[in-house]
Coordinates of C-alpha atoms in Angstrom, one line a residue:
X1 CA 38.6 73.3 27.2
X2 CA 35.9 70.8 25.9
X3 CA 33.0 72.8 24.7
X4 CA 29.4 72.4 26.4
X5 CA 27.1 69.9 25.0
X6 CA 23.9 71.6 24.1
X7 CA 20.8 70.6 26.4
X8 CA 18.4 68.4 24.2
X9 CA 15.2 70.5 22.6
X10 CA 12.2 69.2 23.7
X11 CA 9.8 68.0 20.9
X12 CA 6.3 70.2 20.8
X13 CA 4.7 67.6 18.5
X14 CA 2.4 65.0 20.6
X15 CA 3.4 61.7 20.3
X16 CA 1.0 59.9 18.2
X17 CA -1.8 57.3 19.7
X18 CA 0.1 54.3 17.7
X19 CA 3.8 55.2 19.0
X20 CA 2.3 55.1 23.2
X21 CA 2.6 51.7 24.1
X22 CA -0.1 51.7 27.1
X23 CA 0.9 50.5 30.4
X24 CA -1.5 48.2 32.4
X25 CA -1.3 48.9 36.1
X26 CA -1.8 45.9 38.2
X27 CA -4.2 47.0 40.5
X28 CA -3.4 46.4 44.2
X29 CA -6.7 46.0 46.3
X30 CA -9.0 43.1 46.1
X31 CA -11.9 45.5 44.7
X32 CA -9.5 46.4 42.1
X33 CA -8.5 42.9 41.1
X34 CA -12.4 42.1 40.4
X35 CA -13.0 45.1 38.3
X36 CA -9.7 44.4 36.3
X37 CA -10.8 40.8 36.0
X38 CA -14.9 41.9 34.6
X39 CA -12.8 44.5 32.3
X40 CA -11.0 41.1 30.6
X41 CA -13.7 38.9 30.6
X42 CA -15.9 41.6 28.4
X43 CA -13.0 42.0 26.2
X44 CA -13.2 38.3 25.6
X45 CA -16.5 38.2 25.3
X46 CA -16.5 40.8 22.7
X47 CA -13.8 39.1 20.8
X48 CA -15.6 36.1 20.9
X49 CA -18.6 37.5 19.4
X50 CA -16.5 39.1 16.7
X51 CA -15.2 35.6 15.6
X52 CA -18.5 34.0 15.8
X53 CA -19.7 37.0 13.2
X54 CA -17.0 36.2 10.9
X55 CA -17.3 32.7 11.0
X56 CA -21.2 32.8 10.0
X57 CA -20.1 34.2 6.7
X58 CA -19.2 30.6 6.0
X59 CA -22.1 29.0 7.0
X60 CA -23.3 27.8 3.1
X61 CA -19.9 27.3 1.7
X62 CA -18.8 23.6 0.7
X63 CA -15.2 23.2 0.1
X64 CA -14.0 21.6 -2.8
X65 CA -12.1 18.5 -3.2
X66 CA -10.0 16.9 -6.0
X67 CA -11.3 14.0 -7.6
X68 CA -10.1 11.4 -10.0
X69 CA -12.0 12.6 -13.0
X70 CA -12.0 8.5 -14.2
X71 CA -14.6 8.5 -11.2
X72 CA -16.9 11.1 -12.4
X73 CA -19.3 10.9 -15.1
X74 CA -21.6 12.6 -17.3
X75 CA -25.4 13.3 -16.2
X76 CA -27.8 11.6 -18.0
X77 CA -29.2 15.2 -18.6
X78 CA -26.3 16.2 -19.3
X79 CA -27.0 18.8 -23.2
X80 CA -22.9 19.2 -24.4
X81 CA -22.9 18.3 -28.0
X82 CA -19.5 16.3 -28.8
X83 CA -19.0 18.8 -30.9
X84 CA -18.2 21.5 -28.1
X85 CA -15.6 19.1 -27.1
X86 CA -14.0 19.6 -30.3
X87 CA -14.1 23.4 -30.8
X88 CA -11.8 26.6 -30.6
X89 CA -13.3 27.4 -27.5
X90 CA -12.8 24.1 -25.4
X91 CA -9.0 24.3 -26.8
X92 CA -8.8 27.4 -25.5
X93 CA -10.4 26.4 -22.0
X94 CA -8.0 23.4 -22.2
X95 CA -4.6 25.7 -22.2
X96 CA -6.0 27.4 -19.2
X97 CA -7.2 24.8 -17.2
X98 CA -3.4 23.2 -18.1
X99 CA -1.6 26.6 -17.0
X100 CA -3.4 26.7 -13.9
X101 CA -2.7 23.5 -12.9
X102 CA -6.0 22.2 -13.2
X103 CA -9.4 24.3 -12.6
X104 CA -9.7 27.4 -10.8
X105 CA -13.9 27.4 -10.8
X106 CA -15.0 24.1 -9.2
X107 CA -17.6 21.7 -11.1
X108 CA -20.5 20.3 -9.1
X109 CA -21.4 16.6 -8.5
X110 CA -23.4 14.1 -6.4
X111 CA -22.4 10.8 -5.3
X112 CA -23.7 8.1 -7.7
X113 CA -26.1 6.0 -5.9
X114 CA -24.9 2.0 -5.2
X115 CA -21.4 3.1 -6.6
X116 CA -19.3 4.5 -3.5
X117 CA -16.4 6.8 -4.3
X118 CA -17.9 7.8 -8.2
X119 CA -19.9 10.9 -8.8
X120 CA -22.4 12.5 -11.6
X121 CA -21.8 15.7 -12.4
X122 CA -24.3 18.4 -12.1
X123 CA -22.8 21.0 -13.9
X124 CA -19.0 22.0 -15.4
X125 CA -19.2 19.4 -18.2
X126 CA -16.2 21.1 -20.2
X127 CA -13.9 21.7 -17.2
X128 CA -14.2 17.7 -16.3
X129 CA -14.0 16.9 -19.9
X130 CA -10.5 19.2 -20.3
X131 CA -8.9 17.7 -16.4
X132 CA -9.8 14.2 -18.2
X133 CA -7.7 14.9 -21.0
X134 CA -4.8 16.6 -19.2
X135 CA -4.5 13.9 -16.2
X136 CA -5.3 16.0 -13.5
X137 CA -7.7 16.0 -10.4
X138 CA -11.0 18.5 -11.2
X139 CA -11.8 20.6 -8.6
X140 CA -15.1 19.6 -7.3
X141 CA -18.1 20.5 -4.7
X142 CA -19.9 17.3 -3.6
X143 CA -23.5 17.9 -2.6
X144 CA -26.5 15.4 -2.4
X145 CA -29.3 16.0 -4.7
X146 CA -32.5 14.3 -6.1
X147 CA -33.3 14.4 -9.6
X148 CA -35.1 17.4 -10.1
X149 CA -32.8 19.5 -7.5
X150 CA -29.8 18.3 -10.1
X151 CA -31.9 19.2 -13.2
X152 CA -32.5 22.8 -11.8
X153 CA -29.1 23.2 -10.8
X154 CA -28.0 22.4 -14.3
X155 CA -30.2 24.6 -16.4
X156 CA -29.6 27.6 -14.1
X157 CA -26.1 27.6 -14.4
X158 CA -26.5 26.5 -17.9
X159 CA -28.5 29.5 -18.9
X160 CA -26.0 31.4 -17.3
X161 CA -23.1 30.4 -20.1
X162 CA -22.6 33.1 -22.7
X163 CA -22.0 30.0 -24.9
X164 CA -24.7 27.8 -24.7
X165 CA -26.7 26.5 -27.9
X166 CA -29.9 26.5 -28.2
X167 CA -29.9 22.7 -29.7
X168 CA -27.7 21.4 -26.8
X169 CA -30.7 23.3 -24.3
X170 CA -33.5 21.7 -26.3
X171 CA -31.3 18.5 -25.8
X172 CA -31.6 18.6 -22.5
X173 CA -35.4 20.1 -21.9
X174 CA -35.9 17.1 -24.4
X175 CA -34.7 14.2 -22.0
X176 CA -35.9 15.9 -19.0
X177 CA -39.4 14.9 -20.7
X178 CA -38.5 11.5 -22.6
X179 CA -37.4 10.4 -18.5
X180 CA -40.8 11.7 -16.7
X181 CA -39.2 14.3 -14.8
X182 CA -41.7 16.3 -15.3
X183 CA -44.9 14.9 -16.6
X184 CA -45.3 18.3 -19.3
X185 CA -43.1 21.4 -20.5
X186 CA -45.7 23.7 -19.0
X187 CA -44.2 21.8 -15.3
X188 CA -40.8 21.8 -16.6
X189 CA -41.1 25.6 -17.7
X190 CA -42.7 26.5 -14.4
X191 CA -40.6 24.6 -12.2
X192 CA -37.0 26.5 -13.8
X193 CA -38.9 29.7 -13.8
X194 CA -38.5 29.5 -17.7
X195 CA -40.9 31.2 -20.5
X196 CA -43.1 28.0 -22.1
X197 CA -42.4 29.3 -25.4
X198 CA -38.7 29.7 -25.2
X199 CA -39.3 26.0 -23.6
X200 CA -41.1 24.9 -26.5
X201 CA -38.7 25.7 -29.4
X202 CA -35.6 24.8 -27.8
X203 CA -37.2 21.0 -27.7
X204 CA -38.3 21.5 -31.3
X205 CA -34.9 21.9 -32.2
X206 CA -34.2 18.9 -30.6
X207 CA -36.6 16.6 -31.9
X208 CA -35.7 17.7 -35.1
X209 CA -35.0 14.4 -37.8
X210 CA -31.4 13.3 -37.9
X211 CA -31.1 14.4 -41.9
X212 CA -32.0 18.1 -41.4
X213 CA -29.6 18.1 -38.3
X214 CA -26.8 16.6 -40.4
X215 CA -27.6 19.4 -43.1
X216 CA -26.1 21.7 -41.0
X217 CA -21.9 22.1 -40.6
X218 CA -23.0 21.7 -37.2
X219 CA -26.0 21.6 -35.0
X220 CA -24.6 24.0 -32.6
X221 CA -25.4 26.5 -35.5
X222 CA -28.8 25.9 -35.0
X223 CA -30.7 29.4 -34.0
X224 CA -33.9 29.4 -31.7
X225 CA -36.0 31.7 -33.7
X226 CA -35.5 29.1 -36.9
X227 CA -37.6 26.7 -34.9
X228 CA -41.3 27.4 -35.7
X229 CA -40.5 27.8 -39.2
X230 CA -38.6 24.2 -39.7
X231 CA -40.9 22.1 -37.9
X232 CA -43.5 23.9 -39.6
X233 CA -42.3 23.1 -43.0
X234 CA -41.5 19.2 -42.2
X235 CA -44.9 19.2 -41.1
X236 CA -46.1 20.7 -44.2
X237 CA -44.1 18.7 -46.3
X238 CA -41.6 16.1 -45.1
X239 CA -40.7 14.2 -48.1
X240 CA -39.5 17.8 -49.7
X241 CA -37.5 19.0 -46.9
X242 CA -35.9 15.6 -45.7
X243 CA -34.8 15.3 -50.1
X244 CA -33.8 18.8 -50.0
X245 CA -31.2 18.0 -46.5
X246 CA -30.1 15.0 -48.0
X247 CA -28.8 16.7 -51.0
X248 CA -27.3 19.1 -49.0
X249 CA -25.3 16.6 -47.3
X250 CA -23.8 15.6 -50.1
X251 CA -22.3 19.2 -51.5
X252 CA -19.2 19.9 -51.1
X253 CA -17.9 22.7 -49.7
X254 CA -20.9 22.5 -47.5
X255 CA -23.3 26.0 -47.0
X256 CA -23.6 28.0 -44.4
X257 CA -26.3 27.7 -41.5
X258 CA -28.0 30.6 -42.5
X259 CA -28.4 29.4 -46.1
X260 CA -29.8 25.6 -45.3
X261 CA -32.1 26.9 -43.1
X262 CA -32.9 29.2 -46.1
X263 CA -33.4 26.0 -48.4
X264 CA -35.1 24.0 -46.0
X265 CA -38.2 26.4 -45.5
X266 CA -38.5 27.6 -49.1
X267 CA -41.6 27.3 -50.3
X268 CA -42.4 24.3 -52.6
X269 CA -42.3 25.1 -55.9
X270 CA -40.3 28.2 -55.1
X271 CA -36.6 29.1 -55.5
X272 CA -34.6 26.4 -53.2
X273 CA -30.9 26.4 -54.8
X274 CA -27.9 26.9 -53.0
X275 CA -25.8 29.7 -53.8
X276 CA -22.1 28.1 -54.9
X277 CA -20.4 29.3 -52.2
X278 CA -16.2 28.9 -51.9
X279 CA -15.0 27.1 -48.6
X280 CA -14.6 29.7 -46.0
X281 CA -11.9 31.1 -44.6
X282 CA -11.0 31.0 -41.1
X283 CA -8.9 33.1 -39.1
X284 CA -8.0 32.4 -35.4
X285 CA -7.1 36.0 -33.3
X286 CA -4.9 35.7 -30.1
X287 CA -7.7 36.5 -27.5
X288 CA -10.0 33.7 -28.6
X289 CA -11.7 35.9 -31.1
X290 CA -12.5 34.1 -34.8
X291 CA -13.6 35.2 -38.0
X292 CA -14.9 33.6 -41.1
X293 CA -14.6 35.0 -44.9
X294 CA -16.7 33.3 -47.2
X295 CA -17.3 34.3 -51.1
X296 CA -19.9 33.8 -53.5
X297 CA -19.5 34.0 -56.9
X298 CA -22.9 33.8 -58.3
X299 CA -23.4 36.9 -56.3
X300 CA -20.2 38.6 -56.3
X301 CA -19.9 39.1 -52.9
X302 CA -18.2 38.6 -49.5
X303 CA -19.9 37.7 -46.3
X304 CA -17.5 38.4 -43.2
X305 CA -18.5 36.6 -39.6
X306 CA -16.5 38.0 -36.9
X307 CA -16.7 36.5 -32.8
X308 CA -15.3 38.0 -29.6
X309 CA -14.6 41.3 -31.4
X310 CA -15.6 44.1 -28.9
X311 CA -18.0 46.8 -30.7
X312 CA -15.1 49.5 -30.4
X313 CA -13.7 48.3 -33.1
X314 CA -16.2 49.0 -35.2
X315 CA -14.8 52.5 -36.4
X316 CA -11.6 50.4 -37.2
X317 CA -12.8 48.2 -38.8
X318 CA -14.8 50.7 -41.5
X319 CA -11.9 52.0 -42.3
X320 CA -10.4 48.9 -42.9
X321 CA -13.4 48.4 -45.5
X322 CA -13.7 51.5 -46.6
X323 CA -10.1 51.8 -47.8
X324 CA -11.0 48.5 -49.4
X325 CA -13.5 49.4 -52.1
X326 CA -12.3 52.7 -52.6

């Protein structure tokens, strides 16, 4: 004898919202048809309005294009010392730019006027520079400009580098003048929303004579607060301070940046010789950071330059020096 099947328990959990599909009852009357049909249309027109809200986020944005990078070139203003070209940090932007494929963050130019299809850039010097080299299309947002839209466009996003040099900013305040851009630096200052001062010594460094540059290992080494006091003391004395580069030119291994500016602004008469330094050392770390170990032997010391080394290592590293000179 087959035993009963027992009758099924009925669940006293409520179904949830998501697991009742809704049933829409197709109304029957012609009243009913007309107050279905007002119920869809406001659902559309709600829908509608939704999309429009989204799509107004997009209102400013300019997609990007890929461009032959042989068709873009440098602005006139452009402030990129060859030497950033050549450094740790452009390699290091290179193998990125390569990984990805080509660049990630778009550069900015406008179309050359009387040349169709080539561009000048308005800012992402390095990124063009690096796709040139690789062989691959940049990334790029094309927008029309005039001259001083371009210029402003430059030095804001230029400012906003952790890596710019003061000497490649002066560069560029510096042609901004030589061109009549701007008839003064008071306009120029005013017109970036820049201090005058800050405006000032940046295109001081600049104008600075070809020797003292080239007495530096590189101009890029050039600080902002040594402005005042080098112009001042070419002014004072030219024909000591342009001997005193030139002879620093000729030294091998060349001093430090710190120490020619040092040299330069000595006082005449007063103590202007060069340390004998040993050529540094230079260590490369895996995240970009780079240090420097020079030694002088006149003094009998070590001077250690580290870059890109975050300040919680600081600990560490005392106790690195501490169990040194113990």
């Amino acid at each position: 004898m087959l035993a009963s099947r027992p009758a099924p328990v009925e669940s006293t959990q409520p179904a949830s919202a998501a697991s009742i599909t809704p049933v829409r009852h197709e109304p029957k009357t012609g009243p009913g048809s007309m107050l279905a049909f007002m119920d869809r249309k406001d659902e559309t027109a709600q829908e509608n309005k939704r999309l429009k809200e989204e799509l107004s986020k997009w209102d400013d944005s300019v997609p990007g294009v890929r461009l032959d990078p042989k068709l873009i070139h440098a602005s006139r203003f452009a402030n990129r010392d060859q030497k950033s070209f050549e450094s740790d940090e452009f390699d290091e932007l290179k193998d990125e730019i390569e990984s990805a494929g080509g660049n990630v963050q778009p550069i900015k130019v406008r179309p050359l006027p009387g040349r169709p299809g080539e561009y000048e850039i308005v800012f992402g010097h390095r990124r063009h520079r690096a796709c040139l080299k690789l062989g691959l299309n940049v990334l790029a947002i094309i927008e029309d400009l005039t001259d001083i839209q371009l210029f402003e466009q430059m030095d804001r996003e230029n400012r906003q580098r952790a890596d710019l040099r003061p000497y490649e900013q002066g560069v560029m305040y510096k042609k901004a003048l030589d061109v009549g851009l701007f008839p003064s630096a008071r306009k120029l200052a005013e017109s970036l929303g820049v201090d005058l001062g800050g405006v000032g010594k940046y295109i001081s460094l600049a104008k600075l004579p070809s020797d003292v540059l080239n007495a530096f290992p590189s101009p890029l080494d050039l600080q902002q607060r040594w402005a005042t006091d080098l112009s001042q003391a070419i002014q004072k004395n030219p024909d000591v301070v342009l001997m005193r580069a030139k002879e620093i030119q000729q030294m091998d291994p060349r001093p430090l940046a710190a120490q020619v500016y040092k040299t330069l602004t000595a006082e005449e008469g007063g103590s202007s010789e060069l340390p004998p330094f040993e050529s540094p050392v230079l260590i490369k770390g895996r995240g970009g950071q780079t240090g420097e170990i020079s030694f002088n032997p006149k003094k009998k010391s070590f001077e250690i330059c580290l870059k890109g080394v975050d300040e919680k290592h600081l600990s560490e590293l005392k106790k690195v020096i501490q169990s040194f000179i113990s």
